[in-house]
mmCIF file of the C-alpha atoms, coordinates in Angstrom:
data_MODEL
# 
_entry.id   MODEL 
# 
loop_
_atom_site.group_PDB 
_atom_site.id 
_atom_site.type_symbol 
_atom_site.label_atom_id 
_atom_site.label_alt_id 
_atom_site.label_comp_id 
_atom_site.label_asym_id 
_atom_site.label_entity_id 
_atom_site.label_seq_id 
_atom_site.pdbx_PDB_ins_code 
_atom_site.Cartn_x 
_atom_site.Cartn_y 
_atom_site.Cartn_z 
_atom_site.occupancy 
_atom_site.B_iso_or_equiv 
_atom_site.pdbx_formal_charge 
_atom_site.auth_seq_id 
_atom_site.auth_comp_id 
_atom_site.auth_asym_id 
_atom_site.auth_atom_id 
_atom_site.pdbx_PDB_model_num 
ATOM 1  C CA . MET A 1 1  ? -1.322  60.035 23.604 1.00 0.00 ? 1  MET A CA 1 
ATOM 2  C CA . ASN A 1 2  ? -2.145  57.648 25.260 1.00 0.00 ? 2  ASN A CA 1 
ATOM 3  C CA . SER A 1 3  ? -6.085  57.933 24.237 1.00 0.00 ? 3  SER A CA 1 
ATOM 4  C CA . VAL A 1 4  ? -5.522  57.984 20.261 1.00 0.00 ? 4  VAL A CA 1 
ATOM 5  C CA . ALA A 1 5  ? -2.997  55.332 20.437 1.00 0.00 ? 5  ALA A CA 1 
ATOM 6  C CA . LYS A 1 6  ? -5.711  52.776 21.685 1.00 0.00 ? 6  LYS A CA 1 
ATOM 7  C CA . ALA A 1 7  ? -8.113  54.011 19.783 1.00 0.00 ? 7  ALA A CA 1 
ATOM 8  C CA . LEU A 1 8  ? -5.286  53.359 16.722 1.00 0.00 ? 8  LEU A CA 1 
ATOM 9  C CA . GLY A 1 9  ? -4.786  49.582 18.310 1.00 0.00 ? 9  GLY A CA 1 
ATOM 10 C CA . SER A 1 10 ? -2.034  49.850 20.234 1.00 0.00 ? 10 SER A CA 1 
ATOM 11 C CA . LEU A 1 11 ? -1.302  47.888 23.490 1.00 0.00 ? 11 LEU A CA 1 
ATOM 12 C CA . ARG A 1 12 ? 1.986   50.065 24.539 1.00 0.00 ? 12 ARG A CA 1 
ATOM 13 C CA . PRO A 1 13 ? -0.354  52.150 26.854 1.00 0.00 ? 13 PRO A CA 1 
ATOM 14 C CA . TYR A 1 14 ? -1.654  49.211 28.196 1.00 0.00 ? 14 TYR A CA 1 
ATOM 15 C CA . SER A 1 15 ? -0.364  49.361 31.782 1.00 0.00 ? 15 SER A CA 1 
ATOM 16 C CA . ASP A 1 16 ? 1.509   45.515 32.866 1.00 0.00 ? 16 ASP A CA 1 
ATOM 17 C CA . ASP A 1 17 ? -2.066  44.049 34.595 1.00 0.00 ? 17 ASP A CA 1 
ATOM 18 C CA . GLU A 1 18 ? -4.868  46.077 32.220 1.00 0.00 ? 18 GLU A CA 1 
ATOM 19 C CA . LEU A 1 19 ? -3.118  43.817 29.019 1.00 0.00 ? 19 LEU A CA 1 
ATOM 20 C CA . ALA A 1 20 ? -2.994  40.558 31.219 1.00 0.00 ? 20 ALA A CA 1 
ATOM 21 C CA . LEU A 1 21 ? -7.059  41.771 32.172 1.00 0.00 ? 21 LEU A CA 1 
ATOM 22 C CA . LYS A 1 22 ? -7.685  41.532 28.551 1.00 0.00 ? 22 LYS A CA 1 
ATOM 23 C CA . ARG A 1 23 ? -6.144  39.230 27.197 1.00 0.00 ? 23 ARG A CA 1 
ATOM 24 C CA . GLU A 1 24 ? -7.365  36.473 29.250 1.00 0.00 ? 24 GLU A CA 1 
ATOM 25 C CA . ALA A 1 25 ? -11.264 38.877 28.477 1.00 0.00 ? 25 ALA A CA 1 
ATOM 26 C CA . ILE A 1 26 ? -10.176 37.397 24.442 1.00 0.00 ? 26 ILE A CA 1 
ATOM 27 C CA . ARG A 1 27 ? -8.402  34.005 24.924 1.00 0.00 ? 27 ARG A CA 1 
ATOM 28 C CA . LEU A 1 28 ? -12.464 33.403 27.274 1.00 0.00 ? 28 LEU A CA 1 
ATOM 29 C CA . ARG A 1 29 ? -14.114 33.860 24.007 1.00 0.00 ? 29 ARG A CA 1 
ATOM 30 C CA . HIS A 1 30 ? -11.567 32.017 21.399 1.00 0.00 ? 30 HIS A CA 1 
ATOM 31 C CA . ILE A 1 31 ? -12.404 28.734 23.788 1.00 0.00 ? 31 ILE A CA 1 
ATOM 32 C CA . ALA A 1 32 ? -16.066 29.280 23.558 1.00 0.00 ? 32 ALA A CA 1 
ATOM 33 C CA . GLY A 1 33 ? -15.522 28.873 20.005 1.00 0.00 ? 33 GLY A CA 1 
ATOM 34 C CA . ASP A 1 34 ? -15.010 33.178 18.809 1.00 0.00 ? 34 ASP A CA 1 
ATOM 35 C CA . ASP A 1 35 ? -11.733 33.029 16.632 1.00 0.00 ? 35 ASP A CA 1 
ATOM 36 C CA . ARG A 1 36 ? -9.562  35.498 18.427 1.00 0.00 ? 36 ARG A CA 1 
ATOM 37 C CA . TYR A 1 37 ? -5.881  34.039 17.204 1.00 0.00 ? 37 TYR A CA 1 
ATOM 38 C CA . ASP A 1 38 ? -5.351  36.478 15.265 1.00 0.00 ? 38 ASP A CA 1 
ATOM 39 C CA . GLU A 1 39 ? -5.755  39.086 18.376 1.00 0.00 ? 39 GLU A CA 1 
ATOM 40 C CA . LEU A 1 40 ? -4.383  36.846 21.304 1.00 0.00 ? 40 LEU A CA 1 
ATOM 41 C CA . ARG A 1 41 ? -1.013  36.363 19.717 1.00 0.00 ? 41 ARG A CA 1 
ATOM 42 C CA . ARG A 1 42 ? -0.476  40.547 19.169 1.00 0.00 ? 42 ARG A CA 1 
ATOM 43 C CA . TYR A 1 43 ? -1.630  40.338 23.075 1.00 0.00 ? 43 TYR A CA 1 
ATOM 44 C CA . ASP A 1 44 ? 1.227   37.371 23.904 1.00 0.00 ? 44 ASP A CA 1 
ATOM 45 C CA . ALA A 1 45 ? 3.872   39.978 21.356 1.00 0.00 ? 45 ALA A CA 1 
ATOM 46 C CA . GLU A 1 46 ? 3.705   42.365 23.600 1.00 0.00 ? 46 GLU A CA 1 
ATOM 47 C CA . MET A 1 47 ? 3.547   40.310 26.847 1.00 0.00 ? 47 MET A CA 1 
ATOM 48 C CA . VAL A 1 48 ? 7.118   38.620 25.456 1.00 0.00 ? 48 VAL A CA 1 
ATOM 49 C CA . ARG A 1 49 ? 7.957   41.863 23.971 1.00 0.00 ? 49 ARG A CA 1 
ATOM 50 C CA . ARG A 1 50 ? 7.646   43.191 27.840 1.00 0.00 ? 50 ARG A CA 1 
ATOM 51 C CA . ALA A 1 51 ? 9.533   40.419 29.753 1.00 0.00 ? 51 ALA A CA 1 
ATOM 52 C CA . ASN A 1 52 ? 12.447  41.296 26.874 1.00 0.00 ? 52 ASN A CA 1 
ATOM 53 C CA . GLU A 1 53 ? 12.838  44.953 28.023 1.00 0.00 ? 53 GLU A CA 1 
ATOM 54 C CA . ALA A 1 54 ? 12.675  44.445 32.089 1.00 0.00 ? 54 ALA A CA 1 
ATOM 55 C CA . TYR A 1 55 ? 15.432  41.418 31.246 1.00 0.00 ? 55 TYR A CA 1 
ATOM 56 C CA . GLU A 1 56 ? 17.388  43.948 29.557 1.00 0.00 ? 56 GLU A CA 1 
ATOM 57 C CA . ARG A 1 57 ? 17.801  46.304 31.570 1.00 0.00 ? 57 ARG A CA 1 
ATOM 58 C CA . GLU A 1 58 ? 18.385  43.607 35.153 1.00 0.00 ? 58 GLU A CA 1 
ATOM 59 C CA . HIS A 1 59 ? 21.059  42.263 33.123 1.00 0.00 ? 59 HIS A CA 1 
ATOM 60 C CA . PRO A 1 60 ? 22.829  45.173 30.607 1.00 0.00 ? 60 PRO A CA 1 
ATOM 61 C CA . ASN A 1 61 ? 25.511  43.441 30.127 1.00 0.00 ? 61 ASN A CA 1 
ATOM 62 C CA . PRO A 1 62 ? 25.181  39.675 29.609 1.00 0.00 ? 62 PRO A CA 1 
ATOM 63 C CA . PRO A 1 63 ? 27.710  37.110 29.996 1.00 0.00 ? 63 PRO A CA 1 
ATOM 64 C CA . ALA A 1 64 ? 29.697  36.257 26.984 1.00 0.00 ? 64 ALA A CA 1 
ATOM 65 C CA . THR A 1 65 ? 29.342  33.469 24.468 1.00 0.00 ? 65 THR A CA 1 
ATOM 66 C CA . ARG A 1 66 ? 31.251  30.208 25.460 1.00 0.00 ? 66 ARG A CA 1 
ATOM 67 C CA . HIS A 1 67 ? 31.696  27.488 23.628 1.00 0.00 ? 67 HIS A CA 1 
ATOM 68 C CA . ARG A 1 68 ? 33.461  24.138 23.719 1.00 0.00 ? 68 ARG A CA 1 
ATOM 69 C CA . GLU A 1 69 ? 36.111  22.177 22.224 1.00 0.00 ? 69 GLU A CA 1 
ATOM 70 C CA . HIS A 1 70 ? 34.120  20.125 20.680 1.00 0.00 ? 70 HIS A CA 1 
ATOM 71 C CA . GLY A 1 71 ? 31.105  22.327 19.853 1.00 0.00 ? 71 GLY A CA 1 
ATOM 72 C CA . TRP A 1 72 ? 27.436  22.879 21.613 1.00 0.00 ? 72 TRP A CA 1 
ATOM 73 C CA . TYR A 1 73 ? 26.108  19.592 20.301 1.00 0.00 ? 73 TYR A CA 1 
ATOM 74 C CA . LEU A 1 74 ? 28.695  16.727 21.019 1.00 0.00 ? 74 LEU A CA 1 
ATOM 75 C CA . PRO A 1 75 ? 28.774  14.605 24.730 1.00 0.00 ? 75 PRO A CA 1 
ATOM 76 C CA . ASN A 1 76 ? 31.251  16.083 27.294 1.00 0.00 ? 76 ASN A CA 1 
ATOM 77 C CA . ASP A 1 77 ? 31.819  13.054 28.313 1.00 0.00 ? 77 ASP A CA 1 
ATOM 78 C CA . ASP A 1 78 ? 35.463  12.458 26.455 1.00 0.00 ? 78 ASP A CA 1 
# 
């Protein structure tokens, strides 16, 4: 299954280390002048997705949102 997903272009089967190495290779090609911007952003999106999933696993019950009396955008010096 992993080889099929890799062949179809999915980044999910790669480990975090493999993903970072492949992203770095693409980044270096992009810097050298090869237009790889979209591919680089695809790797970034996958890395952010994994980081968000890891954060949600570590913090299953996020604190409730707190609102200040006059709104978040006003100074707190009254």
